[in-house]
Amino acid sequence: MAFSEYLGAYRLVDVDYNGAMGYHESQIGMIEIPKQFKLNKNYPNPFNPSTKIDYELPQNSKVLLEVYNILGQKVKTLVDGVIPFGFHQVIWDGHDDHQSSVASGVYMYRMMASGLSDKQRFQKTQKMILVK
């Protein structure tokens, strides 16, 4: 995996039962940031009753992640909004947008993302199998 790094500083404070505070020295921390958009394969696959989908964003982005049946009909919207950069995970429980359980079969999930800072665009589709 390719990552950028982000430096951040933090400082710990101890508070005892009497309310006295003790400060520690500032510490420098590293945060891993993905260098590119990525939509990973769901796990487990095949699945029952639920599966997780991981995705990565190199910048704050407008993200749309949807599930479609094999006929191309939208079944469920999993993510629709502005999401901060980093590593994310969403769970699909085999229900549609109306909270009805869907049938066993092959489903596709598609992520479309548009970066807010440089308008980078990303789109990818993956296949998953629900077995009941």
PDB file of C-alpha atoms in Angstrom:
ATOM      1  CA  MET A   1       0.000   0.000   0.000  1.00  0.00           C
ATOM      2  CA  ALA A   2       1.166   3.509  -0.760  1.00  0.00           C
ATOM      3  CA  PHE A   3       0.608   6.155   1.872  1.00  0.00           C
ATOM      4  CA  SER A   4       1.409   9.766   2.557  1.00  0.00           C
ATOM      5  CA  GLU A   5       2.144  10.846   6.076  1.00  0.00           C
ATOM      6  CA  TYR A   6       0.655  13.651   8.089  1.00  0.00           C
ATOM      7  CA  LEU A   7       2.423  15.057  11.113  1.00  0.00           C
ATOM      8  CA  GLY A   8       0.337  16.087  14.054  1.00  0.00           C
ATOM      9  CA  ALA A   9       1.136  17.050  17.608  1.00  0.00           C
ATOM     10  CA  TYR A  10      -0.688  16.106  20.764  1.00  0.00           C
ATOM     11  CA  ARG A  11      -0.255  16.688  24.481  1.00  0.00           C
ATOM     12  CA  LEU A  12      -1.539  14.499  27.311  1.00  0.00           C
ATOM     13  CA  VAL A  13      -2.998  15.873  30.527  1.00  0.00           C
ATOM     14  CA  ASP A  14      -3.458  13.883  33.752  1.00  0.00           C
ATOM     15  CA  VAL A  15      -6.289  14.854  36.071  1.00  0.00           C
ATOM     16  CA  ASP A  16      -6.364  13.327  39.560  1.00  0.00           C
ATOM     17  CA  TYR A  17      -9.379  12.857  41.838  1.00  0.00           C
ATOM     18  CA  ASN A  18      -8.804  16.300  43.394  1.00  0.00           C
ATOM     19  CA  GLY A  19      -8.888  18.011  40.006  1.00  0.00           C
ATOM     20  CA  ALA A  20      -5.140  18.746  39.901  1.00  0.00           C
ATOM     21  CA  MET A  21      -3.746  18.647  36.371  1.00  0.00           C
ATOM     22  CA  GLY A  22      -0.345  17.459  35.232  1.00  0.00           C
ATOM     23  CA  TYR A  23       0.804  18.215  31.683  1.00  0.00           C
ATOM     24  CA  HIS A  24       3.132  16.057  29.608  1.00  0.00           C
ATOM     25  CA  GLU A  25       5.463  17.206  26.827  1.00  0.00           C
ATOM     26  CA  SER A  26       4.015  17.555  23.334  1.00  0.00           C
ATOM     27  CA  GLN A  27       4.389  14.438  21.204  1.00  0.00           C
ATOM     28  CA  ILE A  28       4.602  14.191  17.425  1.00  0.00           C
ATOM     29  CA  GLY A  29       2.403  11.613  15.730  1.00  0.00           C
ATOM     30  CA  MET A  30       2.184  10.258  12.206  1.00  0.00           C
ATOM     31  CA  ILE A  31      -1.115   9.535  10.476  1.00  0.00           C
ATOM     32  CA  GLU A  32      -1.165   7.392   7.367  1.00  0.00           C
ATOM     33  CA  ILE A  33      -3.103   8.868   4.459  1.00  0.00           C
ATOM     34  CA  PRO A  34      -3.834   6.844   1.325  1.00  0.00           C
ATOM     35  CA  LYS A  35      -2.180   8.236  -1.809  1.00  0.00           C
ATOM     36  CA  GLN A  36      -4.983   7.138  -4.110  1.00  0.00           C
ATOM     37  CA  PHE A  37      -8.645   6.222  -4.147  1.00  0.00           C
ATOM     38  CA  LYS A  38      -9.293   2.535  -3.590  1.00  0.00           C
ATOM     39  CA  LEU A  39     -12.338   0.262  -3.330  1.00  0.00           C
ATOM     40  CA  ASN A  40     -11.429  -3.100  -1.820  1.00  0.00           C
ATOM     41  CA  LYS A  41     -13.166  -6.440  -2.267  1.00  0.00           C
ATOM     42  CA  ASN A  42     -15.874  -7.138   0.275  1.00  0.00           C
ATOM     43  CA  TYR A  43     -15.236  -9.642   3.055  1.00  0.00           C
ATOM     44  CA  PRO A  44     -16.477 -12.294   3.446  1.00  0.00           C
ATOM     45  CA  ASN A  45     -17.492 -13.146  -0.086  1.00  0.00           C
ATOM     46  CA  PRO A  46     -19.761 -15.100  -0.496  1.00  0.00           C
ATOM     47  CA  PHE A  47     -21.532 -13.788   2.604  1.00  0.00           C
ATOM     48  CA  ASN A  48     -24.501 -14.347   4.884  1.00  0.00           C
ATOM     49  CA  PRO A  49     -25.889 -12.383   6.668  1.00  0.00           C
ATOM     50  CA  SER A  50     -23.581  -9.362   6.172  1.00  0.00           C
ATOM     51  CA  THR A  51     -20.352  -8.257   4.519  1.00  0.00           C
ATOM     52  CA  LYS A  52     -17.936  -5.373   4.992  1.00  0.00           C
ATOM     53  CA  ILE A  53     -16.623  -3.088   2.273  1.00  0.00           C
ATOM     54  CA  ASP A  54     -13.424  -1.107   2.839  1.00  0.00           C
ATOM     55  CA  TYR A  55     -12.458   1.959   0.846  1.00  0.00           C
ATOM     56  CA  GLU A  56      -9.690   4.573   0.941  1.00  0.00           C
ATOM     57  CA  LEU A  57      -9.763   8.298   0.198  1.00  0.00           C
ATOM     58  CA  PRO A  58      -6.593  10.386  -0.319  1.00  0.00           C
ATOM     59  CA  GLN A  59      -8.531  13.621   0.321  1.00  0.00           C
ATOM     60  CA  ASN A  60     -11.912  14.780   1.594  1.00  0.00           C
ATOM     61  CA  SER A  61     -14.338  13.583  -1.071  1.00  0.00           C
ATOM     62  CA  LYS A  62     -17.944  13.407  -2.157  1.00  0.00           C
ATOM     63  CA  VAL A  63     -18.643   9.664  -2.099  1.00  0.00           C
ATOM     64  CA  LEU A  64     -21.516   7.606  -3.476  1.00  0.00           C
ATOM     65  CA  LEU A  65     -21.414   3.856  -2.723  1.00  0.00           C
ATOM     66  CA  GLU A  66     -24.369   1.822  -3.961  1.00  0.00           C
ATOM     67  CA  VAL A  67     -25.386  -1.833  -4.350  1.00  0.00           C
ATOM     68  CA  TYR A  68     -27.028  -3.080  -7.580  1.00  0.00           C
ATOM     69  CA  ASN A  69     -28.638  -6.370  -8.514  1.00  0.00           C
ATOM     70  CA  ILE A  70     -27.545  -8.334 -11.577  1.00  0.00           C
ATOM     71  CA  LEU A  71     -30.179  -6.512 -13.678  1.00  0.00           C
ATOM     72  CA  GLY A  72     -28.526  -3.180 -12.878  1.00  0.00           C
ATOM     73  CA  GLN A  73     -31.303  -1.990 -10.549  1.00  0.00           C
ATOM     74  CA  LYS A  74     -30.196  -0.041  -7.486  1.00  0.00           C
ATOM     75  CA  VAL A  75     -30.823  -2.045  -4.323  1.00  0.00           C
ATOM     76  CA  LYS A  76     -29.193  -0.022  -1.542  1.00  0.00           C
ATOM     77  CA  THR A  77     -27.327   3.250  -1.021  1.00  0.00           C
ATOM     78  CA  LEU A  78     -24.578   2.614   1.542  1.00  0.00           C
ATOM     79  CA  VAL A  79     -22.785   5.992   1.464  1.00  0.00           C
ATOM     80  CA  ASP A  80     -23.901   9.321   0.009  1.00  0.00           C
ATOM     81  CA  GLY A  81     -22.104  12.394   1.282  1.00  0.00           C
ATOM     82  CA  VAL A  82     -18.847  14.179   1.972  1.00  0.00           C
ATOM     83  CA  ILE A  83     -16.388  11.824   3.683  1.00  0.00           C
ATOM     84  CA  PRO A  84     -13.015  12.856   5.195  1.00  0.00           C
ATOM     85  CA  PHE A  85      -9.746  11.448   3.855  1.00  0.00           C
ATOM     86  CA  GLY A  86      -8.530   8.143   5.256  1.00  0.00           C
ATOM     87  CA  PHE A  87      -9.594   4.538   5.622  1.00  0.00           C
ATOM     88  CA  HIS A  88     -13.301   3.715   5.831  1.00  0.00           C
ATOM     89  CA  GLN A  89     -15.539   0.684   6.197  1.00  0.00           C
ATOM     90  CA  VAL A  90     -19.229   0.110   5.609  1.00  0.00           C
ATOM     91  CA  ILE A  91     -21.330  -2.984   6.376  1.00  0.00           C
ATOM     92  CA  TRP A  92     -24.102  -4.242   4.105  1.00  0.00           C
ATOM     93  CA  ASP A  93     -26.621  -6.486   5.839  1.00  0.00           C
ATOM     94  CA  GLY A  94     -28.431  -7.816   2.754  1.00  0.00           C
ATOM     95  CA  HIS A  95     -31.353  -5.379   2.998  1.00  0.00           C
ATOM     96  CA  ASP A  96     -32.527  -2.894   0.398  1.00  0.00           C
ATOM     97  CA  ASP A  97     -33.322   0.812   0.865  1.00  0.00           C
ATOM     98  CA  HIS A  98     -36.790  -0.179   2.173  1.00  0.00           C
ATOM     99  CA  GLN A  99     -35.270  -2.497   4.829  1.00  0.00           C
ATOM    100  CA  SER A 100     -36.553  -5.602   3.004  1.00  0.00           C
ATOM    101  CA  SER A 101     -34.277  -8.623   2.872  1.00  0.00           C
ATOM    102  CA  VAL A 102     -32.922  -9.259  -0.636  1.00  0.00           C
ATOM    103  CA  ALA A 103     -32.700 -12.662  -2.323  1.00  0.00           C
ATOM    104  CA  SER A 104     -29.596 -14.809  -2.653  1.00  0.00           C
ATOM    105  CA  GLY A 105     -27.597 -13.948  -5.732  1.00  0.00           C
ATOM    106  CA  VAL A 106     -24.880 -11.882  -7.344  1.00  0.00           C
ATOM    107  CA  TYR A 107     -24.757  -8.181  -6.522  1.00  0.00           C
ATOM    108  CA  MET A 108     -22.479  -5.384  -7.664  1.00  0.00           C
ATOM    109  CA  TYR A 109     -21.293  -2.488  -5.535  1.00  0.00           C
ATOM    110  CA  ARG A 110     -20.038   0.703  -7.127  1.00  0.00           C
ATOM    111  CA  MET A 111     -18.165   3.603  -5.593  1.00  0.00           C
ATOM    112  CA  MET A 112     -17.964   6.997  -7.252  1.00  0.00           C
ATOM    113  CA  ALA A 113     -15.812   9.614  -5.545  1.00  0.00           C
ATOM    114  CA  SER A 114     -14.846  13.163  -6.367  1.00  0.00           C
ATOM    115  CA  GLY A 115     -12.072  14.875  -4.426  1.00  0.00           C
ATOM    116  CA  LEU A 116     -12.956  18.246  -2.932  1.00  0.00           C
ATOM    117  CA  SER A 117      -9.493  19.797  -3.187  1.00  0.00           C
ATOM    118  CA  ASP A 118      -8.340  18.899  -6.713  1.00  0.00           C
ATOM    119  CA  LYS A 119     -11.534  17.391  -8.183  1.00  0.00           C
ATOM    120  CA  GLN A 120      -9.889  14.005  -8.812  1.00  0.00           C
ATOM    121  CA  ARG A 121     -12.527  11.497  -9.898  1.00  0.00           C
ATOM    122  CA  PHE A 122     -12.731   7.787  -9.147  1.00  0.00           C
ATOM    123  CA  GLN A 123     -15.171   5.046 -10.061  1.00  0.00           C
ATOM    124  CA  LYS A 124     -14.937   1.299  -9.510  1.00  0.00           C
ATOM    125  CA  THR A 125     -17.369  -1.630  -9.400  1.00  0.00           C
ATOM    126  CA  GLN A 126     -16.890  -4.965  -7.599  1.00  0.00           C
ATOM    127  CA  LYS A 127     -18.936  -8.182  -7.501  1.00  0.00           C
ATOM    128  CA  MET A 128     -20.243  -9.937  -4.371  1.00  0.00           C
ATOM    129  CA  ILE A 129     -22.403 -12.995  -3.703  1.00  0.00           C
ATOM    130  CA  LEU A 130     -25.134 -13.308  -1.070  1.00  0.00           C
ATOM    131  CA  VAL A 131     -25.899 -16.916  -0.106  1.00  0.00           C
ATOM    132  CA  LYS A 132     -28.858 -17.674   2.172  1.00  0.00           C
TER     133      LYS A 132
END
